[in-house]
Amino acid sequence: MNEQDVYEFYNNTTKIVYVDIEARGNIAPVELLFEIHAAFDHLKRFHLGEKTEDEACQKALIHLKRASLDGYKLILYDFHEHYNKLIGHDTEHLRMIDNGQFLPKAIKLRNQIVDTARTARKNEGVTSIEESFDYWNRVYALIIQFEKEFLDDDKIDWAKIEGKTKARRSLRKDVLLALIVGIIAGIIATVIYNHVF
Amino acid sequence: MATAVNAMEKNVSSLMDMTLEEIKRMSPSEIRIHIEKSKNSKLTFVSAFPAIGRGNVLRENLATTEQLNAGVDEILRNE
């Protein structure tokens, strides 16, 4: 292994994952920066004569791989928060979207994301780390699919408004019905009272 | 596999509104400035521990360069 390999991994994977996180939330997680710092420190050992190029680069690459995997986990974490916010405590309004298909499809895709992520996590050991990256890339693609299909603000806002409108109409109907029943009951009570007394 | 990898490359390109090659050529500072401009706010350093990471001594005390400078200036003023 040589430095070229390390820089290529950094440029093609670590940097892309890092920029994704930064661009989404305008944040820089220090844990990722620490791993990149650690990689840098290993690389310098080759140039200062402390380690061979292969030794130094192997170690550096492990840190960059760790940073990249942590990045994927943060993206999953972020998705999890968005999903919980979407589902929340009240899913009534979501059942109105796409003829009731929205919610079951969202749950199904979310479950697929979680299952794939579980497999990715299981493969994070040194011998199967490349497979882990394959699975994490799949998790990412599924998250993007979820964001496009189910985190459309326009659809959800429409459903919330429709839900509130339906609830208001239902409340008005109930109040009117209660009023009519009350009036009728009052009339009947009056007639009975007048008849008896 | 190519499709899954391309999903991130495509999304990052879209988030940054530039090609992947441009992003790869940019320095961290240039990327930071670009995102801060588009978000109209400063980049925030955060600790994502314990979601990730193996221990971070700065967990509760992340400070920006400006805060550090202000803190040091205050100390020096009082000396």
PDB file of C-alpha atoms in Angstrom:
ATOM      1  CA  MET A   1       0.000   0.000   0.000  1.00  0.00           C
ATOM      2  CA  ASN A   2       1.216   3.525  -0.692  1.00  0.00           C
ATOM      3  CA  GLU A   3       0.160   7.079  -0.030  1.00  0.00           C
ATOM      4  CA  GLN A   4      -1.598   7.322  -3.378  1.00  0.00           C
ATOM      5  CA  ASP A   5      -4.012   4.591  -2.207  1.00  0.00           C
ATOM      6  CA  VAL A   6      -4.725   6.512   0.991  1.00  0.00           C
ATOM      7  CA  TYR A   7      -5.345   9.803  -0.772  1.00  0.00           C
ATOM      8  CA  GLU A   8      -7.561   8.148  -3.347  1.00  0.00           C
ATOM      9  CA  PHE A   9      -9.680   6.586  -0.618  1.00  0.00           C
ATOM     10  CA  TYR A  10      -9.866   9.937   1.170  1.00  0.00           C
ATOM     11  CA  ASN A  11     -10.846  11.787  -2.011  1.00  0.00           C
ATOM     12  CA  ASN A  12     -13.339   9.229  -3.319  1.00  0.00           C
ATOM     13  CA  THR A  13     -15.009   8.142  -0.081  1.00  0.00           C
ATOM     14  CA  THR A  14     -14.152   9.972   3.147  1.00  0.00           C
ATOM     15  CA  LYS A  15     -14.352  13.436   1.666  1.00  0.00           C
ATOM     16  CA  ILE A  16     -17.658  12.709  -0.089  1.00  0.00           C
ATOM     17  CA  VAL A  17     -19.280  11.347   3.078  1.00  0.00           C
ATOM     18  CA  TYR A  18     -17.946  14.293   5.068  1.00  0.00           C
ATOM     19  CA  VAL A  19     -19.189  16.865   2.551  1.00  0.00           C
ATOM     20  CA  ASP A  20     -22.619  15.189   2.511  1.00  0.00           C
ATOM     21  CA  ILE A  21     -22.950  15.646   6.279  1.00  0.00           C
ATOM     22  CA  GLU A  22     -21.569  19.173   6.175  1.00  0.00           C
ATOM     23  CA  ALA A  23     -23.802  20.238   3.283  1.00  0.00           C
ATOM     24  CA  ARG A  24     -26.972  18.797   4.866  1.00  0.00           C
ATOM     25  CA  GLY A  25     -26.654  20.361   8.275  1.00  0.00           C
ATOM     26  CA  ASN A  26     -23.833  22.900   8.019  1.00  0.00           C
ATOM     27  CA  ILE A  27     -22.106  20.917  10.756  1.00  0.00           C
ATOM     28  CA  ALA A  28     -18.678  19.399  11.197  1.00  0.00           C
ATOM     29  CA  PRO A  29     -18.692  16.441  13.585  1.00  0.00           C
ATOM     30  CA  VAL A  30     -15.443  16.525  15.542  1.00  0.00           C
ATOM     31  CA  GLU A  31     -15.309  12.737  15.703  1.00  0.00           C
ATOM     32  CA  LEU A  32     -14.810  12.582  11.926  1.00  0.00           C
ATOM     33  CA  LEU A  33     -12.202  15.318  12.090  1.00  0.00           C
ATOM     34  CA  PHE A  34     -10.378  13.383  14.793  1.00  0.00           C
ATOM     35  CA  GLU A  35     -10.105  10.291  12.589  1.00  0.00           C
ATOM     36  CA  ILE A  36      -8.774  12.363   9.687  1.00  0.00           C
ATOM     37  CA  HIS A  37      -6.273  13.955  12.077  1.00  0.00           C
ATOM     38  CA  ALA A  38      -5.235  10.477  13.239  1.00  0.00           C
ATOM     39  CA  ALA A  39      -4.756   9.358   9.614  1.00  0.00           C
ATOM     40  CA  PHE A  40      -2.573  12.379   8.965  1.00  0.00           C
ATOM     41  CA  ASP A  41      -0.475  11.527  11.994  1.00  0.00           C
ATOM     42  CA  HIS A  42       0.165   7.999  10.709  1.00  0.00           C
ATOM     43  CA  LEU A  43       1.154   9.270   7.281  1.00  0.00           C
ATOM     44  CA  LYS A  44       3.743  11.595   8.775  1.00  0.00           C
ATOM     45  CA  ARG A  45       5.500   8.616  10.421  1.00  0.00           C
ATOM     46  CA  PHE A  46       6.527   7.370   6.989  1.00  0.00           C
ATOM     47  CA  HIS A  47       8.031  10.733   6.070  1.00  0.00           C
ATOM     48  CA  LEU A  48       9.832  11.096   9.406  1.00  0.00           C
ATOM     49  CA  GLY A  49      11.394   7.639   9.034  1.00  0.00           C
ATOM     50  CA  GLU A  50       9.453   6.018  11.846  1.00  0.00           C
ATOM     51  CA  LYS A  51       7.485   3.507   9.782  1.00  0.00           C
ATOM     52  CA  THR A  52       7.590   2.016   6.305  1.00  0.00           C
ATOM     53  CA  GLU A  53       5.198   3.468   3.756  1.00  0.00           C
ATOM     54  CA  ASP A  54       3.071   0.319   3.816  1.00  0.00           C
ATOM     55  CA  GLU A  55       2.819   0.257   7.638  1.00  0.00           C
ATOM     56  CA  ALA A  56       1.973   3.945   7.917  1.00  0.00           C
ATOM     57  CA  CYS A  57      -0.583   3.840   5.098  1.00  0.00           C
ATOM     58  CA  GLN A  58      -2.337   0.725   6.405  1.00  0.00           C
ATOM     59  CA  LYS A  59      -2.896   2.488   9.738  1.00  0.00           C
ATOM     60  CA  ALA A  60      -3.909   5.750   8.121  1.00  0.00           C
ATOM     61  CA  LEU A  61      -6.434   3.974   5.933  1.00  0.00           C
ATOM     62  CA  ILE A  62      -8.054   2.300   8.944  1.00  0.00           C
ATOM     63  CA  HIS A  63      -8.748   5.744  10.425  1.00  0.00           C
ATOM     64  CA  LEU A  64     -10.182   7.035   7.161  1.00  0.00           C
ATOM     65  CA  LYS A  65     -12.383   3.970   6.865  1.00  0.00           C
ATOM     66  CA  ARG A  66     -13.520   4.495  10.467  1.00  0.00           C
ATOM     67  CA  ALA A  67     -14.345   8.136   9.667  1.00  0.00           C
ATOM     68  CA  SER A  68     -16.328   7.123   6.587  1.00  0.00           C
ATOM     69  CA  LEU A  69     -18.293   4.431   8.428  1.00  0.00           C
ATOM     70  CA  ASP A  70     -19.044   6.867  11.251  1.00  0.00           C
ATOM     71  CA  GLY A  71     -20.251   9.307   8.612  1.00  0.00           C
ATOM     72  CA  TYR A  72     -22.716   6.782   7.245  1.00  0.00           C
ATOM     73  CA  LYS A  73     -23.954   6.157  10.782  1.00  0.00           C
ATOM     74  CA  LEU A  74     -24.577   9.858  11.309  1.00  0.00           C
ATOM     75  CA  ILE A  75     -26.582   9.993   8.093  1.00  0.00           C
ATOM     76  CA  LEU A  76     -28.652   7.061   9.355  1.00  0.00           C
ATOM     77  CA  TYR A  77     -29.074   8.789  12.723  1.00  0.00           C
ATOM     78  CA  ASP A  78     -30.310  11.909  10.952  1.00  0.00           C
ATOM     79  CA  PHE A  79     -32.756   9.832   8.880  1.00  0.00           C
ATOM     80  CA  HIS A  80     -34.034   8.157  12.062  1.00  0.00           C
ATOM     81  CA  GLU A  81     -34.853  11.559  13.559  1.00  0.00           C
ATOM     82  CA  HIS A  82     -36.655  12.697  10.402  1.00  0.00           C
ATOM     83  CA  TYR A  83     -38.600   9.429  10.302  1.00  0.00           C
ATOM     84  CA  ASN A  84     -39.691   9.742  13.937  1.00  0.00           C
ATOM     85  CA  LYS A  85     -40.744  13.325  13.312  1.00  0.00           C
ATOM     86  CA  LEU A  86     -42.766  12.223  10.268  1.00  0.00           C
ATOM     87  CA  ILE A  87     -44.541   9.374  12.040  1.00  0.00           C
ATOM     88  CA  GLY A  88     -44.801  11.162  15.394  1.00  0.00           C
ATOM     89  CA  HIS A  89     -47.716  10.359  17.680  1.00  0.00           C
ATOM     90  CA  ASP A  90     -50.455  10.941  15.157  1.00  0.00           C
ATOM     91  CA  THR A  91     -50.486   9.173  11.812  1.00  0.00           C
ATOM     92  CA  GLU A  92     -54.127   9.924  10.970  1.00  0.00           C
ATOM     93  CA  HIS A  93     -53.241  12.601   8.440  1.00  0.00           C
ATOM     94  CA  LEU A  94     -50.641  10.361   6.766  1.00  0.00           C
ATOM     95  CA  ARG A  95     -53.307   7.744   6.068  1.00  0.00           C
ATOM     96  CA  MET A  96     -54.977  10.211   3.693  1.00  0.00           C
ATOM     97  CA  ILE A  97     -52.042  10.454   1.305  1.00  0.00           C
ATOM     98  CA  ASP A  98     -51.913   8.360  -1.864  1.00  0.00           C
ATOM     99  CA  ASN A  99     -55.152   6.502  -1.095  1.00  0.00           C
ATOM    100  CA  GLY A 100     -53.785   5.227   2.190  1.00  0.00           C
ATOM    101  CA  GLN A 101     -50.662   3.727   0.623  1.00  0.00           C
ATOM    102  CA  PHE A 102     -48.237   6.359   1.932  1.00  0.00           C
ATOM    103  CA  LEU A 103     -47.874   5.119   5.486  1.00  0.00           C
ATOM    104  CA  PRO A 104     -47.473   1.363   4.870  1.00  0.00           C
ATOM    105  CA  LYS A 105     -44.960   2.035   2.067  1.00  0.00           C
ATOM    106  CA  ALA A 106     -42.982   4.406   4.297  1.00  0.00           C
ATOM    107  CA  ILE A 107     -42.830   1.880   7.107  1.00  0.00           C
ATOM    108  CA  LYS A 108     -41.794  -0.864   4.686  1.00  0.00           C
ATOM    109  CA  LEU A 109     -38.942   1.179   3.247  1.00  0.00           C
ATOM    110  CA  ARG A 110     -37.824   2.267   6.683  1.00  0.00           C
ATOM    111  CA  ASN A 111     -37.676  -1.400   7.752  1.00  0.00           C
ATOM    112  CA  GLN A 112     -35.590  -2.194   4.661  1.00  0.00           C
ATOM    113  CA  ILE A 113     -33.191   0.609   5.597  1.00  0.00           C
ATOM    114  CA  VAL A 114     -32.850  -0.702   9.137  1.00  0.00           C
ATOM    115  CA  ASP A 115     -32.310  -4.315   8.001  1.00  0.00           C
ATOM    116  CA  THR A 116     -29.624  -3.290   5.518  1.00  0.00           C
ATOM    117  CA  ALA A 117     -27.946  -1.103   8.144  1.00  0.00           C
ATOM    118  CA  ARG A 118     -27.907  -4.040  10.576  1.00  0.00           C
ATOM    119  CA  THR A 119     -26.066  -6.119   7.984  1.00  0.00           C
ATOM    120  CA  ALA A 120     -23.678  -3.235   7.344  1.00  0.00           C
ATOM    121  CA  ARG A 121     -22.896  -2.984  11.085  1.00  0.00           C
ATOM    122  CA  LYS A 122     -22.275  -6.727  11.346  1.00  0.00           C
ATOM    123  CA  ASN A 123     -19.654  -6.487   8.610  1.00  0.00           C
ATOM    124  CA  GLU A 124     -17.613  -3.699  10.157  1.00  0.00           C
ATOM    125  CA  GLY A 125     -14.894  -6.059  11.363  1.00  0.00           C
ATOM    126  CA  VAL A 126     -11.475  -5.755   9.704  1.00  0.00           C
ATOM    127  CA  THR A 127     -11.911  -8.796   7.444  1.00  0.00           C
ATOM    128  CA  SER A 128     -15.266  -7.824   6.026  1.00  0.00           C
ATOM    129  CA  ILE A 129     -15.045  -4.046   6.033  1.00  0.00           C
ATOM    130  CA  GLU A 130     -15.293  -3.750   2.246  1.00  0.00           C
ATOM    131  CA  GLU A 131     -18.642  -5.554   2.364  1.00  0.00           C
ATOM    132  CA  SER A 132     -19.703  -3.152   5.086  1.00  0.00           C
ATOM    133  CA  PHE A 133     -19.107  -0.245   2.730  1.00  0.00           C
ATOM    134  CA  ASP A 134     -21.230  -1.958   0.075  1.00  0.00           C
ATOM    135  CA  TYR A 135     -24.101  -2.297   2.553  1.00  0.00           C
ATOM    136  CA  TRP A 136     -23.721   1.246   3.879  1.00  0.00           C
ATOM    137  CA  ASN A 137     -23.842   2.546   0.292  1.00  0.00           C
ATOM    138  CA  ARG A 138     -27.095   0.626  -0.154  1.00  0.00           C
ATOM    139  CA  VAL A 139     -28.445   2.106   3.083  1.00  0.00           C
ATOM    140  CA  TYR A 140     -27.597   5.567   1.761  1.00  0.00           C
ATOM    141  CA  ALA A 141     -29.346   4.949  -1.567  1.00  0.00           C
ATOM    142  CA  LEU A 142     -32.462   3.726   0.296  1.00  0.00           C
ATOM    143  CA  ILE A 143     -32.418   6.804   2.560  1.00  0.00           C
ATOM    144  CA  ILE A 144     -32.301   9.083  -0.483  1.00  0.00           C
ATOM    145  CA  GLN A 145     -35.215   7.137  -1.973  1.00  0.00           C
ATOM    146  CA  PHE A 146     -37.138   7.592   1.302  1.00  0.00           C
ATOM    147  CA  GLU A 147     -36.410  11.314   1.395  1.00  0.00           C
ATOM    148  CA  LYS A 148     -37.679  11.739  -2.161  1.00  0.00           C
ATOM    149  CA  GLU A 149     -40.815   9.641  -1.695  1.00  0.00           C
ATOM    150  CA  PHE A 150     -41.887  10.355   1.854  1.00  0.00           C
ATOM    151  CA  LEU A 151     -40.375  13.593   3.098  1.00  0.00           C
ATOM    152  CA  ASP A 152     -42.188  15.763   0.568  1.00  0.00           C
ATOM    153  CA  ASP A 153     -43.370  18.736   2.655  1.00  0.00           C
ATOM    154  CA  ASP A 154     -46.130  19.648   0.199  1.00  0.00           C
ATOM    155  CA  LYS A 155     -47.828  16.246   0.477  1.00  0.00           C
ATOM    156  CA  ILE A 156     -47.589  16.162   4.261  1.00  0.00           C
ATOM    157  CA  ASP A 157     -48.760  19.764   4.706  1.00  0.00           C
ATOM    158  CA  TRP A 158     -51.742  19.041   2.435  1.00  0.00           C
ATOM    159  CA  ALA A 159     -52.622  15.996   4.557  1.00  0.00           C
ATOM    160  CA  LYS A 160     -52.333  17.994   7.797  1.00  0.00           C
ATOM    161  CA  ILE A 161     -54.613  20.714   6.439  1.00  0.00           C
ATOM    162  CA  GLU A 162     -57.084  18.166   5.062  1.00  0.00           C
ATOM    163  CA  GLY A 163     -57.035  16.357   8.382  1.00  0.00           C
ATOM    164  CA  LYS A 164     -57.747  19.540  10.340  1.00  0.00           C
ATOM    165  CA  THR A 165     -60.522  20.516   7.896  1.00  0.00           C
ATOM    166  CA  LYS A 166     -62.127  17.084   8.175  1.00  0.00           C
ATOM    167  CA  ALA A 167     -61.854  17.225  11.975  1.00  0.00           C
ATOM    168  CA  ARG A 168     -63.481  20.684  12.016  1.00  0.00           C
ATOM    169  CA  ARG A 169     -66.315  19.525   9.727  1.00  0.00           C
ATOM    170  CA  SER A 170     -66.833  16.481  11.915  1.00  0.00           C
ATOM    171  CA  LEU A 171     -66.885  18.636  15.051  1.00  0.00           C
ATOM    172  CA  ARG A 172     -69.429  21.028  13.474  1.00  0.00           C
ATOM    173  CA  LYS A 173     -71.616  18.066  12.524  1.00  0.00           C
ATOM    174  CA  ASP A 174     -71.414  16.665  16.055  1.00  0.00           C
ATOM    175  CA  VAL A 175     -72.241  20.014  17.629  1.00  0.00           C
ATOM    176  CA  LEU A 176     -75.197  20.529  15.291  1.00  0.00           C
ATOM    177  CA  LEU A 177     -76.482  17.031  15.964  1.00  0.00           C
ATOM    178  CA  ALA A 178     -76.103  17.545  19.716  1.00  0.00           C
ATOM    179  CA  LEU A 179     -77.994  20.842  19.413  1.00  0.00           C
ATOM    180  CA  ILE A 180     -80.857  19.249  17.483  1.00  0.00           C
ATOM    181  CA  VAL A 181     -81.054  16.309  19.884  1.00  0.00           C
ATOM    182  CA  GLY A 182     -81.019  18.771  22.793  1.00  0.00           C
ATOM    183  CA  ILE A 183     -83.832  20.850  21.322  1.00  0.00           C
ATOM    184  CA  ILE A 184     -85.950  17.781  20.561  1.00  0.00           C
ATOM    185  CA  ALA A 185     -85.306  16.397  24.047  1.00  0.00           C
ATOM    186  CA  GLY A 186     -86.317  19.763  25.511  1.00  0.00           C
ATOM    187  CA  ILE A 187     -89.544  19.833  23.497  1.00  0.00           C
ATOM    188  CA  ILE A 188     -90.403  16.265  24.494  1.00  0.00           C
ATOM    189  CA  ALA A 189     -89.644  17.012  28.155  1.00  0.00           C
ATOM    190  CA  THR A 190     -91.848  20.121  28.040  1.00  0.00           C
ATOM    191  CA  VAL A 191     -94.766  18.239  26.426  1.00  0.00           C
ATOM    192  CA  ILE A 192     -94.499  15.427  28.968  1.00  0.00           C
ATOM    193  CA  TYR A 193     -94.304  17.869  31.846  1.00  0.00           C
ATOM    194  CA  ASN A 194     -97.326  19.824  30.633  1.00  0.00           C
ATOM    195  CA  HIS A 195     -99.279  16.607  30.115  1.00  0.00           C
ATOM    196  CA  VAL A 196     -98.411  15.142  33.528  1.00  0.00           C
ATOM    197  CA  PHE A 197     -98.682  18.303  35.578  1.00  0.00           C
TER     198      PHE A 197
ATOM    199  CA  MET B   1     -23.034  -1.557  -6.127  1.00  0.00           C
ATOM    200  CA  ALA B   2     -22.244   1.147  -8.688  1.00  0.00           C
ATOM    201  CA  THR B   3     -25.796   2.450  -8.361  1.00  0.00           C
ATOM    202  CA  ALA B   4     -25.541   2.723  -4.562  1.00  0.00           C
ATOM    203  CA  VAL B   5     -22.184   4.549  -4.693  1.00  0.00           C
ATOM    204  CA  ASN B   6     -23.510   6.853  -7.392  1.00  0.00           C
ATOM    205  CA  ALA B   7     -26.469   7.780  -5.151  1.00  0.00           C
ATOM    206  CA  MET B   8     -24.153   9.555  -2.723  1.00  0.00           C
ATOM    207  CA  GLU B   9     -22.054  11.144  -5.448  1.00  0.00           C
ATOM    208  CA  LYS B  10     -25.213  12.424  -7.152  1.00  0.00           C
ATOM    209  CA  ASN B  11     -26.732  13.688  -3.917  1.00  0.00           C
ATOM    210  CA  VAL B  12     -23.588  15.480  -2.789  1.00  0.00           C
ATOM    211  CA  SER B  13     -23.292  17.090  -6.221  1.00  0.00           C
ATOM    212  CA  SER B  14     -26.880  18.237  -5.911  1.00  0.00           C
ATOM    213  CA  LEU B  15     -26.460  19.483  -2.311  1.00  0.00           C
ATOM    214  CA  MET B  16     -23.377  21.486  -3.290  1.00  0.00           C
ATOM    215  CA  ASP B  17     -24.690  22.487  -6.732  1.00  0.00           C
ATOM    216  CA  MET B  18     -21.403  21.566  -8.363  1.00  0.00           C
ATOM    217  CA  THR B  19     -19.788  18.583 -10.050  1.00  0.00           C
ATOM    218  CA  LEU B  20     -18.119  15.855  -8.042  1.00  0.00           C
ATOM    219  CA  GLU B  21     -14.764  16.713  -9.598  1.00  0.00           C
ATOM    220  CA  GLU B  22     -15.116  20.319  -8.447  1.00  0.00           C
ATOM    221  CA  ILE B  23     -15.940  19.132  -4.922  1.00  0.00           C
ATOM    222  CA  LYS B  24     -12.932  16.807  -4.855  1.00  0.00           C
ATOM    223  CA  ARG B  25     -10.665  19.669  -5.925  1.00  0.00           C
ATOM    224  CA  MET B  26     -11.950  22.105  -3.297  1.00  0.00           C
ATOM    225  CA  SER B  27     -10.144  22.495   0.016  1.00  0.00           C
ATOM    226  CA  PRO B  28     -12.044  22.054   3.315  1.00  0.00           C
ATOM    227  CA  SER B  29     -11.976  25.854   3.734  1.00  0.00           C
ATOM    228  CA  GLU B  30     -13.453  26.435   0.290  1.00  0.00           C
ATOM    229  CA  ILE B  31     -16.158  23.861   0.967  1.00  0.00           C
ATOM    230  CA  ARG B  32     -16.931  25.486   4.277  1.00  0.00           C
ATOM    231  CA  ILE B  33     -17.228  28.960   2.739  1.00  0.00           C
ATOM    232  CA  HIS B  34     -19.454  27.634  -0.039  1.00  0.00           C
ATOM    233  CA  ILE B  35     -21.859  25.932   2.378  1.00  0.00           C
ATOM    234  CA  GLU B  36     -21.913  28.859   4.809  1.00  0.00           C
ATOM    235  CA  LYS B  37     -22.869  31.148   1.932  1.00  0.00           C
ATOM    236  CA  SER B  38     -25.660  28.876   0.765  1.00  0.00           C
ATOM    237  CA  LYS B  39     -27.013  28.366   4.307  1.00  0.00           C
ATOM    238  CA  ASN B  40     -26.340  31.961   5.314  1.00  0.00           C
ATOM    239  CA  SER B  41     -24.962  30.822   8.637  1.00  0.00           C
ATOM    240  CA  LYS B  42     -21.663  29.766  10.151  1.00  0.00           C
ATOM    241  CA  LEU B  43     -20.502  26.172  10.187  1.00  0.00           C
ATOM    242  CA  THR B  44     -21.033  24.621  13.596  1.00  0.00           C
ATOM    243  CA  PHE B  45     -18.649  22.128  15.103  1.00  0.00           C
ATOM    244  CA  VAL B  46     -20.631  19.497  16.916  1.00  0.00           C
ATOM    245  CA  SER B  47     -19.922  16.421  18.896  1.00  0.00           C
ATOM    246  CA  ALA B  48     -21.927  13.465  17.694  1.00  0.00           C
ATOM    247  CA  PHE B  49     -20.791  11.306  20.613  1.00  0.00           C
ATOM    248  CA  PRO B  50     -22.115   8.835  21.708  1.00  0.00           C
ATOM    249  CA  ALA B  51     -23.832   8.175  18.360  1.00  0.00           C
ATOM    250  CA  ILE B  52     -20.327   7.806  16.914  1.00  0.00           C
ATOM    251  CA  GLY B  53     -16.811   8.162  18.164  1.00  0.00           C
ATOM    252  CA  ARG B  54     -14.724   6.495  20.794  1.00  0.00           C
ATOM    253  CA  GLY B  55     -14.594   9.310  23.335  1.00  0.00           C
ATOM    254  CA  ASN B  56     -14.209  13.000  22.848  1.00  0.00           C
ATOM    255  CA  VAL B  57     -12.753  15.135  25.605  1.00  0.00           C
ATOM    256  CA  LEU B  58     -14.247  18.254  24.031  1.00  0.00           C
ATOM    257  CA  ARG B  59     -17.787  16.853  24.251  1.00  0.00           C
ATOM    258  CA  GLU B  60     -19.308  19.667  26.242  1.00  0.00           C
ATOM    259  CA  ASN B  61     -16.910  22.444  25.424  1.00  0.00           C
ATOM    260  CA  LEU B  62     -16.668  22.843  21.679  1.00  0.00           C
ATOM    261  CA  ALA B  63     -15.530  26.348  20.970  1.00  0.00           C
ATOM    262  CA  THR B  64     -15.133  28.304  17.766  1.00  0.00           C
ATOM    263  CA  THR B  65     -11.908  30.084  16.901  1.00  0.00           C
ATOM    264  CA  GLU B  66     -13.666  33.381  17.588  1.00  0.00           C
ATOM    265  CA  GLN B  67     -14.724  32.232  21.062  1.00  0.00           C
ATOM    266  CA  LEU B  68     -11.210  31.012  21.798  1.00  0.00           C
ATOM    267  CA  ASN B  69      -9.687  34.292  20.641  1.00  0.00           C
ATOM    268  CA  ALA B  70     -12.226  36.271  22.668  1.00  0.00           C
ATOM    269  CA  GLY B  71     -11.481  34.147  25.729  1.00  0.00           C
ATOM    270  CA  VAL B  72      -7.723  34.524  25.386  1.00  0.00           C
ATOM    271  CA  ASP B  73      -8.029  38.282  24.753  1.00  0.00           C
ATOM    272  CA  GLU B  74     -10.079  38.592  27.923  1.00  0.00           C
ATOM    273  CA  ILE B  75      -7.399  36.779  29.906  1.00  0.00           C
ATOM    274  CA  LEU B  76      -4.661  38.971  28.416  1.00  0.00           C
ATOM    275  CA  ARG B  77      -6.641  42.157  29.155  1.00  0.00           C
ATOM    276  CA  ASN B  78      -6.879  41.205  32.787  1.00  0.00           C
ATOM    277  CA  GLU B  79      -3.203  40.316  33.145  1.00  0.00           C
TER     278      GLU B  79
END
